[in-house]
Amino acid sequence: MTLAKLSNNWIPSVPSFFDRFFDGELIDWNRNNYSSTATTLPAVNVKENKNDFLIEVAAPGLTKDDFKVNYENGRLTISSEKNNEKEETDDNITRREFSYQSFQRSFTVSENVIEIDKIAANYENGILHLRLPKREEIKPKPAKQIEIK
């Protein structure tokens, strides 16, 4: 047996579903990796090895021409825009479909850490790969044996 608490006016309390509906937060978009504009953001991996920083952006269905990679004032920006328009006409019926996809991801990267002129990017199998080479003075140095005299 389940007990339900009744309000003072003998009407059962309404679930918070309606409260959340009017707040505009019916679905928690952040939990599903959506931006505030209800568009998906691609997953990004950032790796570091002794010589480079590596960034991988998962963006299947795009081509290398769909991307823009820009470095300016300590900020590396990866963005993409793709427009699609399709029109079909059949027996006095016209069907037009539009689709627009875009995203932008930015990373703060100091010029003191990487070689700006040697940043490289390639797109393969749905993943955009960026290689940001470290400056020589940042790379780990091998241990040096000190001679005792």
Coordinates of C-alpha atoms in Angstrom, one line a residue:
M1 CA 0.0 0.0 0.0
T2 CA 1.3 3.4 -1.0
L3 CA 0.5 6.5 1.1
A4 CA 0.1 9.9 -0.6
K5 CA 0.1 13.1 1.3
L6 CA -2.7 15.5 0.4
S7 CA -2.5 19.2 0.6
N8 CA -4.7 21.4 2.7
N9 CA -7.3 21.7 -0.1
W10 CA -7.6 17.8 -0.4
I11 CA -6.1 17.9 -3.9
P12 CA -3.1 15.5 -4.4
S13 CA 0.2 17.4 -5.0
V14 CA 1.2 17.6 -8.6
P15 CA 4.6 16.2 -9.5
S16 CA 7.4 18.6 -10.2
F17 CA 7.1 17.6 -13.9
F18 CA 5.0 20.7 -14.5
D19 CA 7.2 22.9 -12.4
R20 CA 10.2 21.9 -14.5
F21 CA 8.2 22.3 -17.7
F22 CA 7.5 26.0 -17.0
D23 CA 11.1 26.6 -15.9
G24 CA 12.3 25.4 -19.3
E25 CA 14.4 22.6 -17.7
L26 CA 12.2 19.6 -18.4
I27 CA 15.3 17.7 -19.6
D28 CA 18.8 18.1 -18.1
W29 CA 20.7 18.9 -21.3
N30 CA 24.0 19.2 -19.6
R31 CA 23.9 15.6 -18.5
N32 CA 23.7 14.6 -22.2
N33 CA 26.7 16.6 -23.4
Y34 CA 24.6 19.3 -25.1
S35 CA 25.4 23.0 -25.3
S36 CA 23.0 25.6 -24.0
T37 CA 21.7 25.9 -27.6
A38 CA 20.6 22.2 -27.7
T39 CA 23.4 21.2 -30.1
T40 CA 25.8 18.4 -29.5
L41 CA 29.4 19.1 -28.9
P42 CA 32.0 16.7 -30.1
A43 CA 34.0 14.8 -27.6
V44 CA 37.6 15.9 -27.2
N45 CA 40.7 14.1 -25.9
V46 CA 43.8 15.9 -24.9
K47 CA 47.0 13.9 -24.5
E48 CA 50.5 14.8 -23.6
N49 CA 53.8 13.0 -24.4
K50 CA 57.3 14.2 -23.9
N51 CA 57.4 16.1 -27.3
D52 CA 53.8 17.1 -28.0
F53 CA 50.3 17.9 -26.9
L54 CA 47.8 15.9 -28.9
I55 CA 44.1 16.9 -29.4
E56 CA 41.6 14.6 -30.9
V57 CA 38.1 15.8 -31.8
A58 CA 35.5 13.2 -32.6
A59 CA 33.4 14.6 -35.5
P60 CA 32.2 11.8 -37.8
G61 CA 30.3 12.8 -40.9
L62 CA 32.4 15.9 -41.5
T63 CA 35.2 16.5 -44.0
K64 CA 38.5 18.3 -43.4
D65 CA 37.0 21.3 -45.3
D66 CA 34.3 21.7 -42.7
F67 CA 36.8 22.7 -40.0
K68 CA 38.6 25.9 -39.1
V69 CA 41.6 25.8 -36.7
N70 CA 42.9 29.1 -35.5
Y71 CA 45.5 30.3 -33.0
E72 CA 45.3 33.8 -31.8
N73 CA 46.5 35.5 -28.6
G74 CA 47.1 32.3 -26.6
R75 CA 43.8 30.7 -27.7
L76 CA 43.5 27.7 -30.0
T77 CA 40.0 27.6 -31.5
I78 CA 38.5 24.6 -33.4
S79 CA 35.2 25.3 -35.2
S80 CA 33.0 23.8 -37.8
E81 CA 29.9 24.9 -39.8
K82 CA 28.0 22.7 -42.1
N83 CA 24.8 23.6 -44.0
N84 CA 22.6 21.2 -45.8
E85 CA 19.6 21.9 -48.0
K86 CA 17.6 19.3 -49.8
E87 CA 14.6 19.8 -52.0
E88 CA 12.3 17.2 -53.6
T89 CA 9.4 17.9 -55.9
D90 CA 6.8 15.2 -56.7
D91 CA 3.3 15.7 -58.1
N92 CA 2.7 19.3 -56.9
I93 CA 4.3 18.5 -53.5
T94 CA 7.5 20.2 -52.7
R95 CA 9.5 19.1 -49.7
R96 CA 12.4 21.2 -48.5
E97 CA 14.7 20.2 -45.6
F98 CA 17.3 22.4 -44.0
S99 CA 20.0 21.4 -41.5
Y100 CA 22.7 23.5 -39.9
Q101 CA 25.4 22.2 -37.7
S102 CA 28.1 24.2 -35.9
F103 CA 30.3 24.0 -32.9
Q104 CA 33.3 25.8 -31.5
R105 CA 35.8 24.6 -28.9
S106 CA 38.6 26.8 -27.5
F107 CA 41.8 25.9 -25.5
T108 CA 44.2 28.3 -23.8
V109 CA 47.7 27.5 -25.0
S110 CA 50.6 29.6 -24.1
E111 CA 53.2 30.6 -26.7
N112 CA 55.8 29.9 -24.1
V113 CA 54.9 26.2 -24.1
I114 CA 54.4 25.3 -27.8
E115 CA 55.9 26.0 -31.2
I116 CA 53.0 28.0 -32.8
D117 CA 54.4 27.7 -36.3
K118 CA 54.6 23.9 -36.1
I119 CA 51.0 23.2 -35.2
A120 CA 49.7 20.5 -37.5
A121 CA 46.2 19.1 -38.1
N122 CA 44.7 16.2 -40.1
Y123 CA 41.3 14.6 -40.4
E124 CA 41.0 10.8 -40.6
N125 CA 38.2 8.3 -40.0
G126 CA 35.9 10.9 -38.3
I127 CA 38.6 12.3 -36.0
L128 CA 40.4 15.6 -36.3
H129 CA 43.9 15.2 -34.9
L130 CA 46.0 18.2 -33.9
R131 CA 49.6 18.1 -32.9
L132 CA 51.1 20.9 -30.8
P133 CA 54.8 20.5 -30.5
K134 CA 56.4 21.6 -27.3
R135 CA 59.2 24.1 -27.2
E136 CA 62.6 22.6 -26.6
E137 CA 63.1 24.3 -23.3
I138 CA 59.8 22.8 -22.0
K139 CA 60.6 19.2 -23.0
P140 CA 61.9 16.9 -20.2
K141 CA 65.7 16.6 -20.1
P142 CA 67.5 13.4 -19.4
A143 CA 69.1 13.0 -16.0
K144 CA 72.6 14.4 -16.0
Q145 CA 75.3 12.5 -14.1
I146 CA 77.4 15.0 -12.0
E147 CA 81.0 14.0 -11.6
I148 CA 82.3 14.3 -8.0
K149 CA 85.9 15.6 -7.8

